[in-house]
Each structure stands twice: as C-alpha cells, then as structure tokens.
Short mmCIF file of C-alpha atoms in Angstrom, two decimals:
data_model
loop_
_atom_site.label_atom_id
_atom_site.label_comp_id
_atom_site.label_asym_id
_atom_site.label_seq_id
_atom_site.Cartn_x
_atom_site.Cartn_y
_atom_site.Cartn_z
CA MET U 290 0.00 0.00 0.00
CA ASN U 291 3.04 2.23 -0.11
CA SER U 292 2.22 2.96 -3.76
CA PHE U 293 0.12 5.93 -2.76
CA ALA U 294 1.56 6.59 0.69
CA ALA U 295 4.76 7.76 -1.04
CA ILE U 296 2.78 10.13 -3.26
CA GLU U 297 1.03 11.63 -0.26
CA ARG U 298 4.25 12.00 1.74
CA GLU U 299 6.63 13.31 -0.90
CA ASP U 300 4.58 15.17 -3.46
CA PRO U 301 5.08 18.94 -3.10
CA VAL U 302 1.55 19.59 -4.38
CA VAL U 303 0.21 18.89 -0.90
CA GLU U 304 2.54 21.46 0.68
CA ALA U 305 1.80 24.03 -2.03
CA LEU U 306 -1.96 23.62 -1.53
CA SER U 307 -1.63 24.10 2.22
CA ALA U 308 0.49 27.23 1.71
CA LEU U 309 -2.00 28.71 -0.76
CA LEU U 310 -4.92 28.16 1.61
CA GLU U 311 -3.01 29.69 4.53
CA GLN U 312 -2.21 32.84 2.50
CA GLY U 313 -5.89 33.75 2.22
CA GLY U 314 -7.43 35.92 -0.46
CA LEU U 315 -9.18 33.13 -2.35
CA PRO U 316 -12.83 33.55 -3.39
CA ASP U 317 -15.13 31.93 -0.83
CA ARG U 318 -16.23 29.08 -3.09
CA ALA U 319 -12.64 28.38 -4.14
CA ARG U 320 -11.49 28.31 -0.51
CA VAL U 321 -14.21 25.80 0.42
CA ALA U 322 -13.25 23.61 -2.56
CA GLY U 323 -9.58 23.86 -1.65
CA LEU U 324 -10.17 22.90 1.98
CA LYS U 325 -12.30 19.94 0.89
CA LEU U 326 -9.56 18.84 -1.49
CA LYS U 327 -6.89 19.18 1.19
CA ARG U 328 -8.93 17.02 3.60
CA ARG U 329 -9.30 14.32 0.94
CA ILE U 330 -5.57 14.26 0.22
CA SER U 331 -4.42 14.33 3.83
CA SER U 332 -6.87 11.72 5.16
CA PRO U 333 -6.71 7.94 4.73
CA VAL U 334 -8.99 6.40 2.13
CA ARG U 335 -12.22 5.38 3.90
CA VAL U 336 -13.19 1.76 3.26
CA SER U 337 -16.61 0.64 4.50
CA VAL U 338 -17.55 -3.02 4.95
CA LEU U 339 -21.30 -3.61 4.61
CA GLY U 340 -23.67 -6.54 4.20
CA GLN U 341 -26.32 -8.66 5.84
CA LYS U 342 -25.90 -10.38 9.19
CA GLY U 343 -23.74 -13.49 8.88
CA ALA U 344 -22.23 -12.51 5.51
CA GLY U 345 -18.68 -12.52 6.89
CA LYS U 346 -17.95 -8.81 7.43
CA SER U 347 -15.84 -9.24 10.56
CA ARG U 348 -13.99 -12.21 9.09
CA LEU U 349 -13.16 -10.18 5.98
CA LEU U 350 -11.95 -7.23 8.02
CA ASN U 351 -9.74 -9.47 10.19
CA MET U 352 -8.27 -10.96 7.02
CA LEU U 353 -7.50 -7.56 5.47
CA LEU U 354 -5.88 -6.39 8.71
CA GLY U 355 -3.89 -9.62 9.01
CA PHE U 356 -4.88 -9.48 12.64
CA ARG U 357 -7.60 -11.35 14.52
CA LEU U 358 -9.02 -8.23 16.12
CA ILE U 359 -12.81 -8.47 15.82
CA PRO U 360 -14.83 -11.25 17.43
CA GLU U 361 -16.89 -13.20 14.90
CA GLY U 362 -20.41 -14.57 15.23
CA VAL U 363 -21.64 -11.90 17.66
CA ASP U 364 -23.81 -8.81 17.24
CA LEU U 365 -21.55 -5.81 16.80
CA PRO U 366 -22.31 -2.10 16.69
CA THR U 367 -20.90 0.01 13.90
CA MET U 368 -17.16 0.40 14.40
CA VAL U 369 -14.33 2.40 12.85
CA ILE U 370 -10.72 1.24 12.83
CA ARG U 371 -8.11 3.87 12.13
CA HIS U 372 -4.43 4.54 12.70
CA GLY U 373 -3.10 5.65 16.06
CA LEU U 374 0.29 5.72 17.76
CA ASP U 375 -0.99 3.34 20.43
CA TRP U 376 -3.86 0.91 20.87
CA ARG U 377 -6.96 2.74 22.03
CA LEU U 378 -10.67 1.91 22.23
CA GLU U 379 -13.49 4.43 22.55
CA LEU U 380 -17.04 3.28 23.23
CA THR U 381 -20.17 5.34 22.73
CA LEU U 382 -22.99 4.13 24.98
CA ALA U 383 -26.73 4.39 24.45
CA ASN U 384 -26.98 7.36 26.84
CA GLY U 385 -24.45 9.31 24.75
CA GLU U 386 -21.57 8.93 27.19
CA THR U 387 -18.16 7.83 25.94
CA GLU U 388 -15.61 5.57 27.59
CA THR U 389 -11.97 5.30 26.56
CA THR U 390 -9.51 2.55 27.39
CA LEU U 391 -6.09 1.40 26.21
CA ASN U 392 -7.20 -2.22 26.63
CA VAL U 393 -8.65 -3.18 23.24
CA ASP U 394 -10.68 -6.14 24.49
CA LEU U 395 -13.71 -6.11 22.23
CA GLY U 396 -15.28 -9.13 23.90
CA GLY U 397 -15.29 -7.32 27.23
CA ALA U 398 -16.29 -4.02 25.62
CA LEU U 399 -19.43 -5.57 24.12
CA LYS U 400 -20.72 -6.28 27.63
CA ARG U 401 -21.11 -2.51 28.00
CA LYS U 402 -23.60 -2.64 25.07
CA PRO U 403 -22.02 0.21 23.06
CA ILE U 404 -23.85 1.64 20.07
CA TYR U 405 -20.60 2.69 18.37
CA MET U 406 -16.93 1.77 18.73
CA GLN U 407 -13.76 3.44 17.49
CA ILE U 408 -10.44 1.62 17.55
CA GLU U 409 -7.02 3.17 17.03
CA ALA U 410 -4.21 0.77 16.21
CA PRO U 411 -0.49 1.21 15.31
CA LEU U 412 -0.82 -0.84 12.11
CA ASP U 413 1.00 0.50 9.06
CA MET U 414 -1.81 -0.20 6.60
CA LEU U 415 -4.11 2.06 8.61
CA ARG U 416 -1.96 5.04 7.64
CA GLN U 417 -3.39 4.71 4.14
CA MET U 418 -6.85 3.25 4.79
CA SER U 419 -9.34 3.44 7.62
CA PHE U 420 -12.08 0.82 7.89
CA MET U 421 -15.68 0.99 9.02
CA GLU U 422 -17.83 -2.07 9.62
CA LEU U 423 -21.47 -1.10 9.47
CA ALA U 424 -23.77 -2.96 11.83
CA ALA U 425 -26.23 -5.21 9.98
CA GLU U 426 -29.82 -4.07 10.43
CA ARG U 427 -32.69 -6.52 10.74
CA ASP U 428 -35.12 -5.01 8.23
CA LEU U 429 -34.85 -3.22 4.90
CA GLU U 430 -35.95 0.20 6.16
CA GLN U 431 -33.30 0.21 8.88
CA MET U 432 -30.68 -1.01 6.40
CA GLN U 433 -31.60 1.82 4.02
CA ALA U 434 -31.16 4.35 6.81
CA ALA U 435 -27.78 2.83 7.73
CA ILE U 436 -26.59 2.99 4.10
CA ALA U 437 -27.70 6.64 3.83
CA TRP U 438 -25.67 7.41 6.98
CA ALA U 439 -22.57 5.51 5.83
CA ALA U 440 -22.41 6.60 2.18
CA PRO U 441 -21.02 10.14 2.78
CA LYS U 442 -18.36 8.60 5.01
CA THR U 443 -17.23 6.09 2.37
CA ASP U 444 -14.69 6.23 -0.46
CA ILE U 445 -14.62 2.49 -1.26
CA CYS U 446 -17.35 0.00 -0.34
CA LEU U 447 -16.92 -3.75 0.25
CA TRP U 448 -20.33 -5.45 0.18
CA CYS U 449 -20.14 -8.89 1.78
CA THR U 450 -22.57 -11.56 0.65
CA ALA U 451 -23.24 -15.17 1.56
CA GLY U 452 -24.96 -15.79 -1.79
CA ALA U 453 -27.58 -14.41 -4.16
CA SER U 454 -30.49 -12.98 -2.16
CA ARG U 455 -33.34 -10.53 -2.51
CA ALA U 456 -32.23 -8.88 0.74
CA ASP U 457 -28.88 -7.95 -0.81
CA THR U 458 -30.31 -6.58 -4.05
CA ASP U 459 -33.04 -4.60 -2.27
CA ALA U 460 -30.57 -3.03 0.16
CA TRP U 461 -27.94 -2.32 -2.49
CA ALA U 462 -30.50 -0.52 -4.66
CA HIS U 463 -30.33 2.36 -2.17
CA MET U 464 -26.57 2.81 -2.47
CA PRO U 465 -25.73 6.12 -4.25
CA ASP U 466 -24.70 5.56 -7.86
CA HIS U 467 -21.37 7.37 -7.48
CA LEU U 468 -20.21 4.75 -4.96
CA LYS U 469 -21.05 1.81 -7.21
CA ASP U 470 -18.01 2.63 -9.35
CA HIS U 471 -15.94 2.20 -6.18
CA ALA U 472 -17.60 -0.90 -4.75
CA PHE U 473 -16.52 -4.54 -4.63
CA LEU U 474 -18.86 -7.50 -4.14
CA VAL U 475 -17.16 -10.05 -1.87
CA LEU U 476 -18.32 -13.64 -1.42
CA CYS U 477 -16.55 -14.33 1.87
CA LYS U 478 -17.35 -17.97 2.63
CA SER U 479 -16.46 -19.76 -0.59
CA ASP U 480 -15.06 -22.73 1.37
CA GLN U 481 -18.43 -23.47 2.95
CA LEU U 482 -20.17 -23.28 -0.41
CA ALA U 483 -17.53 -25.49 -2.02
CA ALA U 484 -18.02 -28.09 0.72
CA THR U 485 -21.71 -28.35 -0.19
CA GLY U 486 -21.07 -28.30 -3.93
CA LEU U 487 -22.80 -24.92 -4.37
CA LEU U 488 -19.85 -22.63 -5.08
CA ASP U 489 -20.01 -22.58 -8.90
CA GLU U 490 -23.77 -22.19 -8.87
CA THR U 491 -23.58 -19.31 -6.39
CA ILE U 492 -20.89 -17.53 -8.40
CA ASN U 493 -23.01 -17.84 -11.54
CA GLU U 494 -26.06 -16.46 -9.72
CA LEU U 495 -24.07 -13.47 -8.45
CA SER U 496 -22.21 -12.70 -11.68
CA GLY U 497 -24.98 -10.60 -13.26
CA PHE U 498 -25.54 -8.61 -10.05
CA ALA U 499 -21.78 -8.05 -9.74
CA ARG U 500 -21.35 -7.03 -13.40
CA ASP U 501 -24.19 -4.50 -13.33
CA GLU U 502 -23.73 -2.98 -9.89
CA PHE U 503 -20.07 -3.29 -8.80
CA PHE U 504 -16.59 -2.41 -9.95
CA ALA U 505 -15.35 -5.97 -9.27
CA PHE U 506 -16.39 -9.32 -7.76
CA PHE U 507 -14.17 -11.41 -5.49
CA PRO U 508 -15.06 -14.92 -4.28
CA LEU U 509 -12.66 -15.73 -1.45
CA THR U 510 -12.06 -17.96 1.53
CA ALA U 511 -11.55 -15.50 4.36
CA THR U 512 -10.72 -18.22 6.91
CA GLN U 513 -7.93 -19.52 4.68
CA GLY U 514 -6.71 -15.99 4.03
CA MET U 515 -6.61 -15.27 7.75
CA ALA U 516 -4.54 -18.42 8.34
CA ALA U 517 -1.82 -16.97 6.09
CA TRP U 518 -1.20 -14.17 8.60
CA ARG U 519 -0.08 -13.93 12.19
CA ARG U 520 -0.36 -10.65 14.05
CA GLY U 521 0.05 -8.54 10.94
CA GLN U 522 2.86 -10.60 9.40
CA LEU U 523 2.34 -12.61 6.20
CA LEU U 524 3.66 -16.12 6.84
CA ASP U 525 2.31 -18.08 3.86
CA PRO U 526 2.16 -16.12 0.56
CA GLU U 527 0.91 -19.15 -1.39
CA LEU U 528 -2.02 -19.67 0.99
CA TRP U 529 -2.75 -15.93 0.85
CA ALA U 530 -2.94 -16.07 -2.94
CA ALA U 531 -5.02 -19.26 -2.99
CA SER U 532 -7.57 -17.77 -0.61
CA GLY U 533 -8.37 -14.89 -2.98
CA GLY U 534 -7.24 -12.43 -0.32
CA LYS U 535 -4.18 -11.32 -2.26
CA ALA U 536 -6.22 -10.42 -5.37
CA LEU U 537 -8.75 -8.44 -3.33
CA SER U 538 -6.09 -6.65 -1.29
CA GLU U 539 -4.10 -5.66 -4.38
CA GLU U 540 -7.16 -4.39 -6.25
CA LEU U 541 -8.27 -2.45 -3.17
CA THR U 542 -4.81 -0.89 -2.91
CA ASN U 543 -4.70 -0.05 -6.63
CA HIS U 544 -8.18 1.47 -6.56
CA ALA U 545 -7.31 3.61 -3.56
CA ALA U 546 -4.03 4.69 -5.15
CA LYS U 547 -5.83 5.71 -8.36
CA GLY U 548 -8.24 7.84 -6.35
CA ARG U 549 -5.38 9.48 -4.49
CA ARG U 550 -3.59 10.32 -7.73
CA GLU U 551 -6.79 11.84 -9.14
CA ASP U 552 -7.05 14.00 -6.01
CA LEU U 553 -3.45 15.14 -6.51
CA ASP U 554 -4.20 15.97 -10.16
CA SER U 555 -7.19 18.04 -8.99
CA ALA U 556 -4.93 19.83 -6.51
CA GLU U 557 -2.48 20.62 -9.30
CA ALA U 558 -5.30 22.05 -11.42
CA PHE U 559 -6.41 24.13 -8.43
CA LEU U 560 -2.87 25.48 -8.00
CA GLN U 561 -2.61 26.30 -11.71
CA ARG U 562 -5.83 28.29 -11.50
CA TYR U 563 -5.16 30.16 -8.24
CA ASP U 564 -1.43 30.06 -7.62
CA GLY U 565 -0.07 30.25 -11.15
CA THR U 566 2.87 27.94 -10.43
CA LEU U 567 3.36 24.26 -11.07
CA THR U 568 4.91 22.20 -8.28
CA ARG U 569 5.01 18.88 -10.11
CA ALA U 570 6.84 18.05 -13.29
CA THR U 571 4.53 18.47 -16.25
CA PRO U 572 5.13 16.10 -19.20
CA GLU U 573 5.98 17.60 -22.55
CA PRO U 574 3.10 17.61 -25.05
CA SER U 575 3.06 14.71 -27.49
CA PRO U 576 4.34 15.59 -30.99
CA ALA U 577 1.22 13.87 -32.33
CA ALA U 578 -1.00 16.31 -30.43
CA PRO U 579 0.61 19.79 -30.72
CA LEU U 580 -0.66 22.65 -28.66
CA ARG U 581 -3.33 24.84 -30.26
CA GLU U 582 -1.89 27.81 -32.08
CA PRO U 583 -3.36 31.21 -31.20
CA ALA U 584 -5.77 32.63 -33.74
CA GLU U 585 -4.41 35.19 -36.14
CA SER U 586 -5.29 38.73 -35.30
CA GLY U 587 -8.47 39.97 -36.91
CA GLY U 588 -10.66 41.33 -34.20
CA ILE U 589 -13.62 40.18 -32.25
CA GLU U 590 -15.37 38.67 -35.30
CA LYS U 591 -12.65 36.09 -35.89
CA PHE U 592 -12.42 35.27 -32.18
CA CYS U 593 -16.17 34.70 -31.86
CA ALA U 594 -16.27 32.56 -35.01
CA ALA U 595 -13.31 30.46 -33.86
CA GLY U 596 -14.73 30.22 -30.34
CA ILE U 597 -18.13 29.08 -31.58
CA ALA U 598 -16.47 26.42 -33.72
CA CYS U 599 -14.39 25.33 -30.74
CA LEU U 600 -17.40 24.98 -28.44
CA ASP U 601 -20.04 23.70 -30.88
CA GLY U 602 -18.65 20.20 -31.24
CA ALA U 603 -17.74 19.91 -27.57
CA ALA U 604 -21.16 21.06 -26.35
CA SER U 605 -22.98 18.69 -28.71
CA THR U 606 -20.91 15.65 -27.74
CA LEU U 607 -20.99 16.35 -24.02
CA THR U 608 -24.72 17.10 -23.98
CA GLN U 609 -25.38 13.64 -25.41
CA ALA U 610 -23.31 12.09 -22.61
CA ALA U 611 -24.90 14.13 -19.81
CA PRO U 612 -28.32 12.46 -19.26
CA GLU U 613 -26.88 9.18 -17.87
CA LEU U 614 -23.61 9.84 -16.10
CA SER U 615 -21.58 7.31 -14.15
CA ASP U 616 -18.88 8.57 -11.84
CA GLN U 617 -16.18 7.95 -14.48
CA THR U 618 -18.22 9.46 -17.31
CA ALA U 619 -18.89 12.56 -15.21
CA MET U 620 -15.15 12.96 -14.71
CA ASP U 621 -14.57 12.71 -18.46
CA VAL U 622 -17.33 15.25 -19.17
CA LEU U 623 -15.90 17.73 -16.66
CA GLN U 624 -12.43 17.36 -18.15
CA GLY U 625 -13.84 17.85 -21.66
CA CYS U 626 -15.66 21.04 -20.66
CA LEU U 627 -12.57 22.46 -18.98
CA GLU U 628 -10.39 21.66 -22.01
CA ALA U 629 -12.91 23.34 -24.32
CA VAL U 630 -12.91 26.58 -22.29
CA ASN U 631 -9.12 26.48 -21.93
CA GLY U 632 -8.97 26.18 -25.73
CA LEU U 633 -11.20 29.25 -25.97
CA SER U 634 -8.87 31.09 -23.60
CA ASP U 635 -5.93 30.19 -25.88
CA LEU U 636 -7.72 31.92 -28.75
CA LEU U 637 -8.07 35.15 -26.77
CA GLU U 638 -4.96 37.08 -27.76
CA PRO U 639 -3.50 39.84 -25.54
CA GLY U 640 -4.75 42.55 -27.88
CA LEU U 641 -8.32 41.24 -27.77
CA ARG U 642 -8.11 40.94 -23.99
CA SER U 643 -7.22 44.60 -23.60
CA GLU U 644 -9.86 45.72 -26.12
CA ASN U 645 -12.62 43.49 -24.69
CA PRO U 646 -12.02 43.25 -20.92
CA GLY U 647 -15.60 42.15 -20.22
CA LEU U 648 -15.33 39.22 -22.62
CA ALA U 649 -11.94 38.21 -21.23
CA GLU U 650 -13.33 38.31 -17.70
CA ASP U 651 -16.27 36.10 -18.72
CA VAL U 652 -13.94 33.49 -20.22
CA ASP U 653 -11.66 33.53 -17.18
CA GLU U 654 -14.62 33.22 -14.80
CA ALA U 655 -15.97 30.29 -16.81
CA ALA U 656 -12.60 28.53 -16.57
CA GLU U 657 -12.55 29.21 -12.82
CA MET U 658 -16.07 27.86 -12.38
CA LEU U 659 -15.27 24.72 -14.38
CA THR U 660 -12.16 24.13 -12.29
CA LEU U 661 -14.29 24.22 -9.14
CA LEU U 662 -16.95 21.96 -10.67
CA GLN U 663 -14.21 19.49 -11.59
CA LEU U 664 -12.99 19.51 -7.99
CA GLU U 665 -16.51 18.78 -6.75
CA GLY U 666 -16.92 15.92 -9.23
CA GLY U 667 -19.98 13.77 -9.84
CA PRO U 668 -22.96 13.80 -12.20
CA GLY U 669 -24.51 17.03 -10.86
CA PRO U 670 -21.45 19.24 -11.42
CA ALA U 671 -20.88 17.55 -14.81
CA THR U 672 -24.39 18.49 -15.92
CA ASP U 673 -23.83 22.06 -14.68
CA ALA U 674 -20.59 22.18 -16.67
CA VAL U 675 -22.34 21.16 -19.91
CA HIS U 676 -24.97 23.85 -19.38
CA LEU U 677 -22.25 26.44 -18.71
CA LEU U 678 -20.48 25.45 -21.92
CA ALA U 679 -23.71 25.92 -23.90
CA GLN U 680 -24.25 29.34 -22.29
CA ILE U 681 -20.75 30.46 -23.27
CA ARG U 682 -21.34 29.29 -26.84
CA ASP U 683 -24.68 31.12 -27.03
CA GLY U 684 -23.06 34.23 -25.59
CA LEU U 685 -20.43 34.20 -28.30
CA LYS U 686 -23.11 33.86 -30.98
CA SER U 687 -24.96 36.89 -29.64
CA ALA U 688 -21.70 38.86 -29.45
CA VAL U 689 -20.93 38.50 -33.16
CA PRO U 690 -21.32 42.04 -34.68
#
C-alpha cells in the first residue's frame, strides 16, 4: 500500500496547496473547494464493509488487517478502525456517554452494550486506509437508513454476501450511484459453499448482479486468508494467494491509489488556477498532439467565429453524454468542458483581452467555475458544466457584430 503513501508523503503539491490556503485571499467558493480537497488528500482512504448479518464482514476485516481483532459470530455495533500511535478503544454508549480505554478487548467491551466503537491501532496499513464495519440491520428500512448514513463517510465499499439474495439486491438498490463505481462485491465464505457443492452455482447467480452494480467481484475464503497471517505478518504467501485475499487486497490498494492520484491531479489544477505555479513536473506535449496555435489577429469577429467552432462540437458531444452519467463518465465530461474553455482562452490574444475586458473576464470566470466543478466531481457538477459550456457558446453567438 506504499504505492500511494509515497505520493502523499513526498509530493510537493500537498505542501503548495496548504500554503496557498493559509495565504488567504481566495474567493469563498474556491477556498471551500480547496479545503475539501486538502482534507481528501491528507486523510486515509475510507473503506466501508457492509452486508447482511452473517455474511462474513468481521472475518473479511480481520483478514485484510492480518490481525484477529474483531470477534466473529456476535452482534456488533458500527465500528471504525483507524491509525493511532498506540492501541486505544473508545465506546459510545446508548446514553451518549463515551468511555476510553487502552485495553482493546472487544469481547469485554461488548458487555457494556455500546452503540458505536472506534479503535485506534499502530498498524501500518491504517496510515493509508481506515475501515468501518457497518452494523447489519434486521429489516430493509433500517438497512436503508444505515446505508444513507454511511455513504457520505465512504470512499470504497466492500459489500459482503453469503450468496444471491433478494435482501442484498433490495438493500444495495439504495446505495448512491457514485459509490457503485468504487464498490466490490465479496463472497466471503467460498469454502463453505464449495463443501456443499454450491460454489459454482452461487458464483453464476451473483455474476450478473456483480457485473451491473459493482466495480469488481471477489469470491474468497476469508478463513484460509486469515490463516496466512499472524499478528500482521504474512507467513504463507501461497495460501494468501489461494484464498483470494491477495487479489482483493491488491485491487483495493490499486483502486485507492488511483483515487489518491486523481485528487493530486485536482490539486495541481487548483494550484494552476489560483497560484499560477506548477509544483510537479509536467510532461511535454506529445508531438502527435501539438498545442493549439493562437488565432491570427483579426478582431472580435474572428475570435467569436473560432470560439463558436471550438465549443459547438464539444457542447454537442458532451450534452449527449450528460443524461446518464456514471462517476467515471462525469469525470470525463468535466475534463472535456474544462479543455474546451481552456482552448477558448488560448484563442483570446493579448490585444483582444485589452480591447474586450468584459469578454476576457467572462472566459476567465468560466474557466474558474469549471475548475471548481471538476474539484466537486460527480454527475450534478458535470451536468452544470455542460450547461455552462452551452451558455458560453450562445453568448459568443450573440456577441458576433
């Protein structure tokens, strides 16, 4: 998991973003976006483990930690496991009071009937990822409420299942669409199904659900995977691979690393817009895709005509993509809108800027707004970006003398 820990620790973009925010003077909306971006970059990726009772959530979490920390087969409240310098357990009781102890004895803690538990542990992997196990609710309405509470606190979701069931599909239907691109379906007890001859059948039954609703599907034997570890140390790599745990762990790490790099790219774009200096090496443009040449001088007429041509194709293509946006498609749409407006800015020569300050300000404000929408991400901001692009195009058409 050091693949993205190194980025976070060494990349000067993080320091530059902090310095820019401390200087002050940013527009209010830009400051809010910058603070949100800084929190994302400086916090561990939040992985939530969800599923029905008995699906193997605690067993999966123990396996990923490489540490038999959570008791299995008992009713547990929602718990968060995050990094700390020392072992520490905080319980929240039904009356709202909290109790803190350095003795992380979850069996004993459960006798206090907590409604929420938070564990801090000096495990290296928790520097990059924190984990939340969501308590399984007994009916669909309660499960829906639990999902609604957990979704804003989740970057990657692991949905544990014991097999194809209406309970799983009904509950999952209430998961926000943007998280489905960052969700893995995990069949935790493949050994038990194999022992009864039902493993292949169960995998086939789940394959359509997994393909339509999740980023990836992992059948695994969590008990076998746990046996490959002892107190956080991997003792049997072959057993770890055979259990399916290695494949899940690597994909989880890669997915988290990709998200972290995208956050760093967003921070770089933010710095380009508001700081004017690059703090990471920028690759040279490909010879096959040369930078756009500025338009020849010829006044506002030529600029408007070139600008309309620049935006017409982009607005048409992106408008077609906007009605049904996945998380990835929204990202592509936002990038396309920003590139179109940056292309328009390239066409605005210094002479035209000085002669038409209002027009130049409109273009710069549009680029600023699109940068902020890109930082927010998601289908809503992508749709707003397409509409903004169309407004700019229509404005240019009305400005033609």
